[in-house]
mmCIF file of C-alpha atoms in Angstrom:
data_model
loop_
_atom_site.group_PDB
_atom_site.id
_atom_site.type_symbol
_atom_site.label_atom_id
_atom_site.label_comp_id
_atom_site.label_asym_id
_atom_site.label_seq_id
_atom_site.Cartn_x
_atom_site.Cartn_y
_atom_site.Cartn_z
ATOM 1 C CA UNK A 543 0.000 0.000 0.000
ATOM 2 C CA UNK A 544 1.060 3.558 -0.610
ATOM 3 C CA UNK A 545 -1.620 5.540 1.217
ATOM 4 C CA UNK A 546 -1.115 8.961 2.800
ATOM 5 C CA UNK A 547 -2.813 10.559 5.784
ATOM 6 C CA UNK A 548 -4.951 13.679 5.786
ATOM 7 C CA UNK A 549 -3.841 16.473 8.151
ATOM 8 C CA UNK A 550 -5.555 18.982 10.429
ATOM 9 C CA UNK A 551 -3.906 21.376 12.886
ATOM 10 C CA UNK A 552 -4.395 21.251 16.671
ATOM 11 C CA UNK A 553 -3.540 24.312 18.752
ATOM 12 C CA UNK A 554 -4.176 23.135 22.302
ATOM 13 C CA UNK A 555 -0.879 21.337 23.005
ATOM 14 C CA UNK A 556 1.925 23.124 24.875
ATOM 15 C CA UNK A 557 3.771 22.725 21.571
ATOM 16 C CA UNK A 558 2.326 22.888 18.058
ATOM 17 C CA UNK A 559 0.416 19.729 17.100
ATOM 18 C CA UNK A 560 -1.384 18.379 14.063
ATOM 19 C CA UNK A 561 -3.720 15.455 13.542
ATOM 20 C CA UNK A 562 -3.053 12.955 10.781
ATOM 21 C CA UNK A 563 -6.090 10.782 10.146
ATOM 22 C CA UNK A 564 -7.181 8.081 7.778
ATOM 23 C CA UNK A 565 -8.666 5.119 9.681
ATOM 24 C CA UNK A 566 -10.323 7.063 12.511
ATOM 25 C CA UNK A 567 -9.257 4.394 14.970
ATOM 26 C CA UNK A 568 -7.448 3.959 18.267
ATOM 27 C CA UNK A 569 -4.777 1.472 19.188
ATOM 28 C CA UNK A 570 -4.169 -0.981 22.027
ATOM 29 C CA UNK A 571 -0.409 -1.411 21.596
ATOM 30 C CA UNK A 572 2.546 -0.549 19.396
ATOM 31 C CA UNK A 573 6.219 -1.194 18.739
ATOM 32 C CA UNK A 574 8.564 1.177 16.940
ATOM 33 C CA UNK A 575 11.768 0.502 15.000
ATOM 34 C CA UNK A 576 13.507 3.608 13.707
ATOM 35 C CA UNK A 577 10.832 5.743 12.055
ATOM 36 C CA UNK A 578 8.413 2.855 11.487
ATOM 37 C CA UNK A 579 5.527 2.184 13.874
ATOM 38 C CA UNK A 580 3.775 -1.195 14.078
ATOM 39 C CA UNK A 581 0.461 -0.545 15.836
ATOM 40 C CA UNK A 582 -2.413 -2.920 16.629
ATOM 41 C CA UNK A 583 -5.860 -1.335 16.597
ATOM 42 C CA UNK A 584 -8.639 -2.101 19.067
ATOM 43 C CA UNK A 585 -10.311 -4.061 16.258
ATOM 44 C CA UNK A 586 -7.164 -6.197 15.667
ATOM 45 C CA UNK A 587 -5.628 -4.644 12.570
ATOM 46 C CA UNK A 588 -1.866 -4.206 12.333
ATOM 47 C CA UNK A 589 -1.163 -0.758 10.862
ATOM 48 C CA UNK A 590 2.430 -0.125 9.773
ATOM 49 C CA UNK A 591 3.259 3.517 9.082
ATOM 50 C CA UNK A 592 6.178 5.907 8.691
ATOM 51 C CA UNK A 593 6.393 8.675 11.303
ATOM 52 C CA UNK A 594 8.441 11.024 9.175
ATOM 53 C CA UNK A 595 6.701 10.600 5.825
ATOM 54 C CA UNK A 596 3.159 10.284 7.251
ATOM 55 C CA UNK A 597 2.701 7.246 5.034
ATOM 56 C CA UNK A 598 0.995 3.905 5.598
ATOM 57 C CA UNK A 599 3.206 1.004 4.566
ATOM 58 C CA UNK A 600 1.034 -2.023 5.221
ATOM 59 C CA UNK A 601 -2.212 -3.189 6.837
ATOM 60 C CA UNK A 602 -2.783 -6.734 8.152
ATOM 61 C CA UNK A 603 -6.008 -8.187 9.525
ATOM 62 C CA UNK A 604 -6.645 -10.394 12.568
ATOM 63 C CA UNK A 605 -3.484 -9.428 14.453
ATOM 64 C CA UNK A 606 -3.805 -9.770 18.227
ATOM 65 C CA UNK A 607 -0.460 -8.492 19.469
ATOM 66 C CA UNK A 608 2.928 -7.248 18.309
ATOM 67 C CA UNK A 609 6.352 -7.466 19.944
ATOM 68 C CA UNK A 610 9.985 -6.597 19.234
ATOM 69 C CA UNK A 611 12.961 -8.880 19.812
ATOM 70 C CA UNK A 612 16.503 -8.037 20.889
ATOM 71 C CA UNK A 613 17.555 -7.685 17.240
ATOM 72 C CA UNK A 614 14.925 -4.975 16.714
ATOM 73 C CA UNK A 615 12.857 -7.365 14.592
ATOM 74 C CA UNK A 616 9.069 -7.244 14.698
ATOM 75 C CA UNK A 617 7.088 -10.364 15.551
ATOM 76 C CA UNK A 618 3.299 -10.528 15.707
ATOM 77 C CA UNK A 619 0.608 -12.945 16.886
ATOM 78 C CA UNK A 620 -2.549 -13.493 14.837
ATOM 79 C CA UNK A 621 -5.983 -14.947 15.582
ATOM 80 C CA UNK A 622 -4.923 -18.330 14.238
ATOM 81 C CA UNK A 623 -2.370 -18.536 17.075
ATOM 82 C CA UNK A 624 0.504 -18.118 14.648
ATOM 83 C CA UNK A 625 3.616 -16.211 15.704
ATOM 84 C CA UNK A 626 5.000 -14.564 12.567
ATOM 85 C CA UNK A 627 8.188 -12.637 11.857
ATOM 86 C CA UNK A 628 7.162 -9.497 10.004
ATOM 87 C CA UNK A 629 10.313 -9.252 7.878
ATOM 88 C CA UNK A 630 10.481 -12.759 6.389
ATOM 89 C CA UNK A 631 7.043 -14.211 7.167
ATOM 90 C CA UNK A 632 8.474 -17.148 9.129
ATOM 91 C CA UNK A 633 5.621 -18.832 11.032
ATOM 92 C CA UNK A 634 5.606 -20.613 14.371
ATOM 93 C CA UNK A 635 2.294 -22.319 15.134
ATOM 94 C CA UNK A 636 0.932 -22.609 18.669
ATOM 95 C CA UNK A 637 -0.883 -25.937 18.800
ATOM 96 C CA UNK A 638 -2.508 -25.265 22.171
ATOM 97 C CA UNK A 639 -6.131 -24.159 21.830
ATOM 98 C CA UNK A 640 -6.609 -20.812 23.545
ATOM 99 C CA UNK A 641 -7.764 -17.243 23.104
ATOM 100 C CA UNK A 642 -4.542 -15.183 23.033
ATOM 101 C CA UNK A 643 -4.300 -11.759 24.702
ATOM 102 C CA UNK A 644 -0.711 -10.663 24.338
ATOM 103 C CA UNK A 645 2.656 -11.697 22.892
ATOM 104 C CA UNK A 646 5.933 -10.892 24.609
ATOM 105 C CA UNK A 647 9.463 -12.246 24.128
ATOM 106 C CA UNK A 648 11.979 -13.345 26.735
ATOM 107 C CA UNK A 649 15.650 -12.317 26.768
ATOM 108 C CA UNK A 650 16.469 -15.084 24.262
ATOM 109 C CA UNK A 651 13.599 -14.053 21.969
ATOM 110 C CA UNK A 652 11.454 -17.048 22.913
ATOM 111 C CA UNK A 653 7.720 -16.245 22.762
ATOM 112 C CA UNK A 654 5.458 -16.004 25.792
ATOM 113 C CA UNK A 655 1.746 -15.879 25.046
ATOM 114 C CA UNK A 656 -0.655 -14.559 27.668
ATOM 115 C CA UNK A 657 -3.991 -16.253 27.032
ATOM 116 C CA UNK A 658 -7.358 -17.125 28.550
ATOM 117 C CA UNK A 659 -5.919 -20.426 29.836
ATOM 118 C CA UNK A 660 -2.759 -18.935 31.354
ATOM 119 C CA UNK A 661 0.800 -18.510 30.056
ATOM 120 C CA UNK A 662 2.033 -20.532 27.101
ATOM 121 C CA UNK A 663 5.808 -20.872 27.286
ATOM 122 C CA UNK A 664 8.110 -23.599 25.925
ATOM 123 C CA UNK A 665 5.024 -25.207 24.362
ATOM 124 C CA UNK A 666 3.489 -25.741 27.799
ATOM 125 C CA UNK A 667 0.595 -24.177 29.685
ATOM 126 C CA UNK A 668 1.308 -22.568 33.056
ATOM 127 C CA UNK A 669 -1.480 -21.557 35.429
ATOM 128 C CA UNK A 670 -1.242 -19.930 38.891
ATOM 129 C CA UNK A 671 -3.089 -22.813 40.563
ATOM 130 C CA UNK A 672 -0.434 -23.100 43.296
ATOM 131 C CA UNK A 673 -0.968 -19.462 44.341
ATOM 132 C CA UNK A 674 -3.102 -18.745 47.393
ATOM 133 C CA UNK A 675 -6.308 -16.903 46.466
ATOM 134 C CA UNK A 676 -5.600 -17.613 42.783
ATOM 135 C CA UNK A 677 -9.298 -17.055 42.017
ATOM 136 C CA UNK A 678 -8.646 -13.288 41.825
ATOM 137 C CA UNK A 679 -6.791 -13.898 38.566
ATOM 138 C CA UNK A 680 -9.781 -15.554 36.905
ATOM 139 C CA UNK A 681 -13.113 -14.190 35.720
ATOM 140 C CA UNK A 682 -16.285 -15.358 34.011
ATOM 141 C CA UNK A 683 -15.777 -15.148 30.263
ATOM 142 C CA UNK A 684 -19.122 -13.521 29.461
ATOM 143 C CA UNK A 685 -22.744 -13.250 30.502
ATOM 144 C CA UNK A 686 -23.617 -16.093 28.134
ATOM 145 C CA UNK A 687 -20.489 -18.186 28.644
ATOM 146 C CA UNK A 688 -19.944 -18.833 32.361
ATOM 147 C CA UNK A 689 -16.581 -20.485 31.788
ATOM 148 C CA UNK A 690 -13.801 -19.244 34.107
ATOM 149 C CA UNK A 691 -10.842 -17.833 32.197
ATOM 150 C CA UNK A 692 -7.476 -16.361 33.115
ATOM 151 C CA UNK A 693 -7.657 -12.562 33.167
ATOM 152 C CA UNK A 694 -5.779 -10.353 30.730
ATOM 153 C CA UNK A 695 -3.207 -8.298 32.723
ATOM 154 C CA UNK A 696 -3.326 -4.508 32.507
ATOM 155 C CA UNK A 697 0.472 -4.194 32.517
ATOM 156 C CA UNK A 698 3.257 -6.693 31.808
ATOM 157 C CA UNK A 699 6.926 -6.192 32.640
ATOM 158 C CA UNK A 700 9.905 -8.538 32.313
ATOM 159 C CA UNK A 701 12.819 -7.647 34.579
ATOM 160 C CA UNK A 702 16.521 -8.505 34.374
ATOM 161 C CA UNK A 703 16.117 -11.503 36.694
ATOM 162 C CA UNK A 704 13.642 -13.171 34.340
ATOM 163 C CA UNK A 705 10.672 -12.332 36.546
ATOM 164 C CA UNK A 706 7.513 -11.559 34.640
ATOM 165 C CA UNK A 707 5.281 -9.020 36.421
ATOM 166 C CA UNK A 708 1.589 -9.309 35.537
ATOM 167 C CA UNK A 709 -0.346 -6.473 37.172
ATOM 168 C CA UNK A 710 -4.089 -5.902 37.450
ATOM 169 C CA UNK A 711 -5.995 -2.650 37.874
ATOM 170 C CA UNK A 712 -8.818 -3.038 40.445
ATOM 171 C CA UNK A 713 -9.611 0.664 40.634
ATOM 172 C CA UNK A 714 -10.712 1.718 44.117
ATOM 173 C CA UNK A 715 -9.984 -1.829 45.305
ATOM 174 C CA UNK A 716 -6.288 -1.427 44.574
ATOM 175 C CA UNK A 717 -4.209 -3.826 42.526
ATOM 176 C CA UNK A 718 -2.929 -7.366 42.262
ATOM 177 C CA UNK A 719 0.500 -8.517 41.109
ATOM 178 C CA UNK A 720 1.236 -11.986 39.810
ATOM 179 C CA UNK A 721 4.873 -12.958 39.235
ATOM 180 C CA UNK A 722 6.078 -15.731 36.950
ATOM 181 C CA UNK A 723 9.669 -16.949 37.198
ATOM 182 C CA UNK A 724 10.732 -17.903 33.670
ATOM 183 C CA UNK A 725 13.631 -20.033 34.935
ATOM 184 C CA UNK A 726 11.815 -21.936 37.678
ATOM 185 C CA UNK A 727 8.562 -21.803 35.674
ATOM 186 C CA UNK A 728 6.412 -21.053 38.678
ATOM 187 C CA UNK A 729 3.959 -18.372 39.781
ATOM 188 C CA UNK A 730 4.010 -16.438 43.028
ATOM 189 C CA UNK A 731 2.559 -13.207 44.391
ATOM 190 C CA UNK A 732 3.734 -10.331 46.544
ATOM 191 C CA UNK A 733 3.103 -10.726 50.247
ATOM 192 C CA UNK A 734 2.334 -8.270 53.016
ATOM 193 C CA UNK A 735 3.742 -9.395 56.359
ATOM 194 C CA UNK A 736 1.420 -8.765 59.286
ATOM 195 C CA UNK A 737 0.232 -10.012 62.675
ATOM 196 C CA UNK A 738 -3.368 -10.247 63.860
ATOM 197 C CA UNK A 739 -2.933 -9.204 67.497
ATOM 198 C CA UNK A 740 -4.117 -5.775 68.681
ATOM 199 C CA UNK A 741 -0.922 -3.920 69.616
ATOM 200 C CA UNK A 742 -2.676 -0.569 69.983
ATOM 201 C CA UNK A 743 -3.466 -1.539 73.562
ATOM 202 C CA UNK A 744 0.201 -1.133 74.463
ATOM 203 C CA UNK A 745 1.954 2.185 74.984
ATOM 204 C CA UNK A 746 4.893 1.017 72.877
ATOM 205 C CA UNK A 747 2.569 -0.808 70.458
ATOM 206 C CA UNK A 748 4.400 -0.016 67.235
ATOM 207 C CA UNK A 749 7.836 -1.066 68.497
ATOM 208 C CA UNK A 750 6.448 -4.212 70.095
ATOM 209 C CA UNK A 751 4.576 -5.077 66.911
ATOM 210 C CA UNK A 752 7.690 -4.674 64.739
ATOM 211 C CA UNK A 753 9.843 -6.762 67.100
ATOM 212 C CA UNK A 754 7.263 -9.555 67.027
ATOM 213 C CA UNK A 755 7.009 -9.241 63.236
ATOM 214 C CA UNK A 756 10.779 -9.770 62.947
ATOM 215 C CA UNK A 757 10.620 -12.829 65.193
ATOM 216 C CA UNK A 758 7.754 -14.270 63.169
ATOM 217 C CA UNK A 759 9.404 -13.655 59.775
ATOM 218 C CA UNK A 760 13.170 -13.789 60.432
ATOM 219 C CA UNK A 761 13.871 -14.914 56.857
ATOM 220 C CA UNK A 762 11.964 -11.987 55.339
ATOM 221 C CA UNK A 763 13.061 -8.984 57.436
ATOM 222 C CA UNK A 764 16.628 -7.818 57.913
ATOM 223 C CA UNK A 765 17.600 -4.891 60.143
ATOM 224 C CA UNK A 766 20.950 -3.229 59.519
ATOM 225 C CA UNK A 767 22.619 -0.325 61.283
ATOM 226 C CA UNK A 768 20.831 2.192 59.047
ATOM 227 C CA UNK A 769 17.929 0.410 57.351
ATOM 228 C CA UNK A 770 15.136 -2.109 57.589
ATOM 229 C CA UNK A 771 15.204 -4.388 54.543
ATOM 230 C CA UNK A 772 12.581 -6.792 53.224
ATOM 231 C CA UNK A 773 12.962 -9.896 51.118
ATOM 232 C CA UNK A 774 11.524 -9.340 47.640
ATOM 233 C CA UNK A 775 8.576 -9.455 46.969
ATOM 234 C CA UNK A 776 7.453 -9.005 50.593
ATOM 235 C CA UNK A 777 6.179 -5.606 51.767
ATOM 236 C CA UNK A 778 6.288 -4.016 48.320
ATOM 237 C CA UNK A 779 5.042 -0.413 48.612
ATOM 238 C CA UNK A 780 2.253 -0.929 46.075
ATOM 239 C CA UNK A 781 -1.047 0.660 47.070
ATOM 240 C CA UNK A 782 -2.737 1.623 43.801
ATOM 241 C CA UNK A 783 -2.979 0.213 40.268
ATOM 242 C CA UNK A 784 0.465 0.178 38.653
ATOM 243 C CA UNK A 785 0.873 2.490 35.644
ATOM 244 C CA UNK A 786 4.525 1.908 34.888
ATOM 245 C CA UNK A 787 7.641 -0.040 35.904
ATOM 246 C CA UNK A 788 11.183 0.842 34.871
ATOM 247 C CA UNK A 789 14.342 -0.982 35.885
ATOM 248 C CA UNK A 790 17.557 1.006 35.955
ATOM 249 C CA UNK A 791 20.813 -0.473 37.272
ATOM 250 C CA UNK A 792 18.876 -3.184 39.107
ATOM 251 C CA UNK A 793 16.554 -0.694 40.842
ATOM 252 C CA UNK A 794 12.845 -0.280 40.113
ATOM 253 C CA UNK A 795 10.894 2.933 39.625
ATOM 254 C CA UNK A 796 7.162 2.211 39.988
ATOM 255 C CA UNK A 797 4.289 4.600 39.292
ATOM 256 C CA UNK A 798 0.820 4.008 40.743
ATOM 257 C CA UNK A 799 -2.423 5.970 40.549
ATOM 258 C CA UNK A 800 -6.183 6.072 40.294
ATOM 259 C CA UNK A 801 -9.021 8.574 40.472
ATOM 260 C CA UNK A 802 -11.886 7.633 42.764
ATOM 261 C CA UNK A 803 -13.528 10.973 43.592
ATOM 262 C CA UNK A 804 -9.976 12.242 44.258
ATOM 263 C CA UNK A 805 -6.549 11.678 42.717
ATOM 264 C CA UNK A 806 -4.407 9.102 44.494
ATOM 265 C CA UNK A 807 -0.883 8.804 43.058
ATOM 266 C CA UNK A 808 2.223 7.223 44.524
ATOM 267 C CA UNK A 809 5.746 7.136 43.090
ATOM 268 C CA UNK A 810 8.312 4.804 44.659
ATOM 269 C CA UNK A 811 11.810 3.482 44.130
ATOM 270 C CA UNK A 812 12.688 -0.083 45.144
ATOM 271 C CA UNK A 813 16.452 -0.198 45.398
ATOM 272 C CA UNK A 814 19.691 -1.263 47.047
ATOM 273 C CA UNK A 815 19.146 -5.010 46.608
ATOM 274 C CA UNK A 816 21.726 -7.206 48.321
ATOM 275 C CA UNK A 817 22.920 -10.680 47.311
ATOM 276 C CA UNK A 818 19.980 -12.294 49.100
ATOM 277 C CA UNK A 819 17.430 -10.083 47.296
ATOM 278 C CA UNK A 820 16.647 -7.904 50.317
ATOM 279 C CA UNK A 821 15.710 -4.364 49.355
ATOM 280 C CA UNK A 822 14.676 -0.997 50.722
ATOM 281 C CA UNK A 823 12.264 1.541 49.274
ATOM 282 C CA UNK A 824 12.016 5.285 48.877
ATOM 283 C CA UNK A 825 8.841 7.361 48.477
ATOM 284 C CA UNK A 826 9.435 9.794 45.597
ATOM 285 C CA UNK A 827 5.903 11.212 45.487
ATOM 286 C CA UNK A 828 6.746 14.558 47.094
ATOM 287 C CA UNK A 829 9.924 14.869 45.016
ATOM 288 C CA UNK A 830 8.092 14.772 41.695
ATOM 289 C CA UNK A 831 4.365 15.260 41.958
ATOM 290 C CA UNK A 832 2.308 18.407 42.547
ATOM 291 C CA UNK A 833 0.885 18.563 46.071
ATOM 292 C CA UNK A 834 -1.983 20.796 47.186
ATOM 293 C CA UNK A 835 -2.630 21.627 50.811
ATOM 294 C CA UNK A 836 -6.253 22.679 51.384
ATOM 295 C CA UNK A 837 -6.774 23.601 55.036
ATOM 296 C CA UNK A 838 -3.607 21.850 56.148
ATOM 297 C CA UNK A 839 -4.451 18.484 54.557
ATOM 298 C CA UNK A 840 -1.811 17.645 51.937
ATOM 299 C CA UNK A 841 -3.121 15.858 48.848
ATOM 300 C CA UNK A 842 -1.525 14.749 45.591
ATOM 301 C CA UNK A 843 -2.801 16.867 42.722
ATOM 302 C CA UNK A 844 -1.184 14.998 39.825
ATOM 303 C CA UNK A 845 -2.510 11.899 38.061
ATOM 304 C CA UNK A 846 0.551 9.724 37.500
ATOM 305 C CA UNK A 847 0.910 7.587 34.368
ATOM 306 C CA UNK A 848 3.503 5.349 32.688
ATOM 307 C CA UNK A 849 7.299 5.387 32.913
ATOM 308 C CA UNK A 850 10.033 4.785 30.378
ATOM 309 C CA UNK A 851 13.804 4.802 30.275
ATOM 310 C CA UNK A 852 15.471 6.759 27.495
ATOM 311 C CA UNK A 853 18.237 4.450 26.246
ATOM 312 C CA UNK A 854 19.908 7.392 24.491
ATOM 313 C CA UNK A 855 20.708 9.230 27.759
ATOM 314 C CA UNK A 856 19.916 6.536 30.377
ATOM 315 C CA UNK A 857 17.383 8.788 32.107
ATOM 316 C CA UNK A 858 13.930 7.827 33.407
ATOM 317 C CA UNK A 859 10.885 9.787 32.217
ATOM 318 C CA UNK A 860 7.267 9.790 33.364
ATOM 319 C CA UNK A 861 3.901 11.009 32.135
ATOM 320 C CA UNK A 862 1.118 12.578 34.192
ATOM 321 C CA UNK A 863 -1.830 14.869 33.516
ATOM 322 C CA UNK A 864 0.714 17.708 33.840
ATOM 323 C CA UNK A 865 2.719 16.410 30.870
ATOM 324 C CA UNK A 866 5.928 14.484 30.159
ATOM 325 C CA UNK A 867 8.857 14.914 32.557
ATOM 326 C CA UNK A 868 12.480 13.847 32.753
ATOM 327 C CA UNK A 869 13.740 12.630 36.141
ATOM 328 C CA UNK A 870 17.015 14.213 37.180
ATOM 329 C CA UNK A 871 19.099 12.475 39.846
ATOM 330 C CA UNK A 872 22.034 14.212 41.506
ATOM 331 C CA UNK A 873 23.863 12.646 44.459
ATOM 332 C CA UNK A 874 20.798 10.837 45.753
ATOM 333 C CA UNK A 875 18.468 13.821 45.285
ATOM 334 C CA UNK A 876 15.709 13.829 42.699
ATOM 335 C CA UNK A 877 14.183 16.578 40.603
ATOM 336 C CA UNK A 878 12.276 16.829 37.331
ATOM 337 C CA UNK A 879 12.416 18.683 34.033
ATOM 338 C CA UNK A 880 9.250 19.489 32.047
ATOM 339 C CA UNK A 881 9.266 18.297 28.405
ATOM 340 C CA UNK A 882 5.814 19.083 26.994
ATOM 341 C CA UNK A 883 2.122 18.592 27.741
ATOM 342 C CA UNK A 884 -0.235 17.023 25.201
ATOM 343 C CA UNK A 885 -3.854 18.217 25.356
ATOM 344 C CA UNK A 886 -5.671 14.978 24.647
ATOM 345 C CA UNK A 887 -9.078 13.710 25.681
ATOM 346 C CA UNK A 888 -9.893 11.741 28.816
ATOM 347 C CA UNK A 889 -12.511 9.071 29.505
ATOM 348 C CA UNK A 890 -13.785 6.922 32.372
ATOM 349 C CA UNK A 891 -13.916 3.212 31.524
ATOM 350 C CA UNK A 892 -12.894 1.419 34.730
ATOM 351 C CA UNK A 893 -16.039 0.286 36.529
ATOM 352 C CA UNK A 894 -14.119 0.302 39.834
ATOM 353 C CA UNK A 895 -13.260 4.016 39.585
ATOM 354 C CA UNK A 896 -15.249 7.202 39.924
ATOM 355 C CA UNK A 897 -13.208 9.420 37.659
ATOM 356 C CA UNK A 898 -11.028 9.393 34.575
ATOM 357 C CA UNK A 899 -8.518 6.752 33.542
ATOM 358 C CA UNK A 900 -5.002 7.704 32.516
ATOM 359 C CA UNK A 901 -5.008 8.803 28.865
ATOM 360 C CA UNK A 902 -1.434 7.808 27.911
ATOM 361 C CA UNK A 903 -0.556 4.167 28.534
ATOM 362 C CA UNK A 904 2.881 3.775 26.946
ATOM 363 C CA UNK A 905 5.693 5.801 25.409
ATOM 364 C CA UNK A 906 9.055 4.997 23.844
ATOM 365 C CA UNK A 907 12.058 7.045 22.696
ATOM 366 C CA UNK A 908 13.448 6.766 19.161
ATOM 367 C CA UNK A 909 16.201 9.319 19.849
ATOM 368 C CA UNK A 910 17.224 11.389 22.861
ATOM 369 C CA UNK A 911 14.570 14.025 22.131
ATOM 370 C CA UNK A 912 11.970 12.121 20.105
ATOM 371 C CA UNK A 913 9.242 9.974 21.612
ATOM 372 C CA UNK A 914 6.217 7.991 20.441
ATOM 373 C CA UNK A 915 3.275 7.665 22.832
ATOM 374 C CA UNK A 916 0.064 5.642 22.936
ATOM 375 C CA UNK A 917 -3.125 7.478 23.915
ATOM 376 C CA UNK A 918 -6.496 5.961 24.734
ATOM 377 C CA UNK A 919 -8.562 8.354 22.610
ATOM 378 C CA UNK A 920 -6.289 10.258 20.208
ATOM 379 C CA UNK A 921 -4.309 7.526 18.481
ATOM 380 C CA UNK A 922 -0.511 7.435 18.547
ATOM 381 C CA UNK A 923 1.423 10.632 19.172
ATOM 382 C CA UNK A 924 4.875 11.454 17.853
ATOM 383 C CA UNK A 925 6.900 14.249 19.474
ATOM 384 C CA UNK A 926 9.954 15.240 17.405
ATOM 385 C CA UNK A 927 11.426 17.594 20.007
ATOM 386 C CA UNK A 928 9.501 20.667 18.852
ATOM 387 C CA UNK A 929 5.999 19.596 17.761
ATOM 388 C CA UNK A 930 3.533 16.709 17.926
ATOM 389 C CA UNK A 931 1.764 14.634 15.280
ATOM 390 C CA UNK A 932 -1.197 12.390 16.143
ATOM 391 C CA UNK A 933 -1.808 9.353 13.951
ATOM 392 C CA UNK A 934 -5.360 8.087 14.269
#
């Protein structure tokens, strides 16, 4: 195909923006290689287009998910459960009957398919049946079909230790995290260590409670001269649905947020892991996010979204309703630098929230100053360092 987009100008962004439209559609995911974007629409079309020339290169039907391997090669999954290399058309058939949700690749470029029956990896099915309260990761397929199926995660992240994070957005009811160890091939969840006794009856209740907690979980809590450390993934400071996870030098930046009447955002750093995988955490919310203080009651006034690391300068960036920001770290202190703010539409789709959902769900850098971002209502945005184009 050799189709071109139509263009209209948009003046609301903090930088000049224009809309480039032909399909009038939105997208659920994308990958980008150089100037070429491979985007999957909500109706399962793969649209391949050139950011710089505003030109559609190819359209493919019945594509469920797209991924990118370590060689910067595009691989996609279709409705026939075929994993296909975009460049040479090489096909790998999945012979397990399932409804696929998402394709990702491990560090060796082996495919992992998230599906309605669980994870398909190494031609085997893996389900979290060994996990306590595993029912929270299953749902009824439909009103007509009462079959229980594995739920599609809201965010997926593979870290450097081959741990797959599958996170679920429960709105006002918080979040759930399911981990899958690709080497051990087993599921597990995060765990909050606690005791049931009522320590508030004691004058030194908090100290007594913590001492008893250490005695009860000696293999999960470590107290050093300066810090209290927890064994990963115990006591993770996750309180809201996760919007983004970035790993830098073995440390994890995690953004969390929701709107339920009010904004509730939390930004944390999980860091300083030792050889036994004990870690400590740092609350970065006040360092980055806007705080309002009505009548002496401090509240976060910034709806926090996804994170991304810029491989061209090794800096972490985040998105919020205030715009895109670069995180600046200097001798253990953190600050931020404003990049630009896109004026794009918002909507409320999460039945467990009373308010808007985040309107940018992913972004990726193609150079130090150029980024591509996925919106929920305005297609795919491309910021070239001075202006924005929206492909919809």
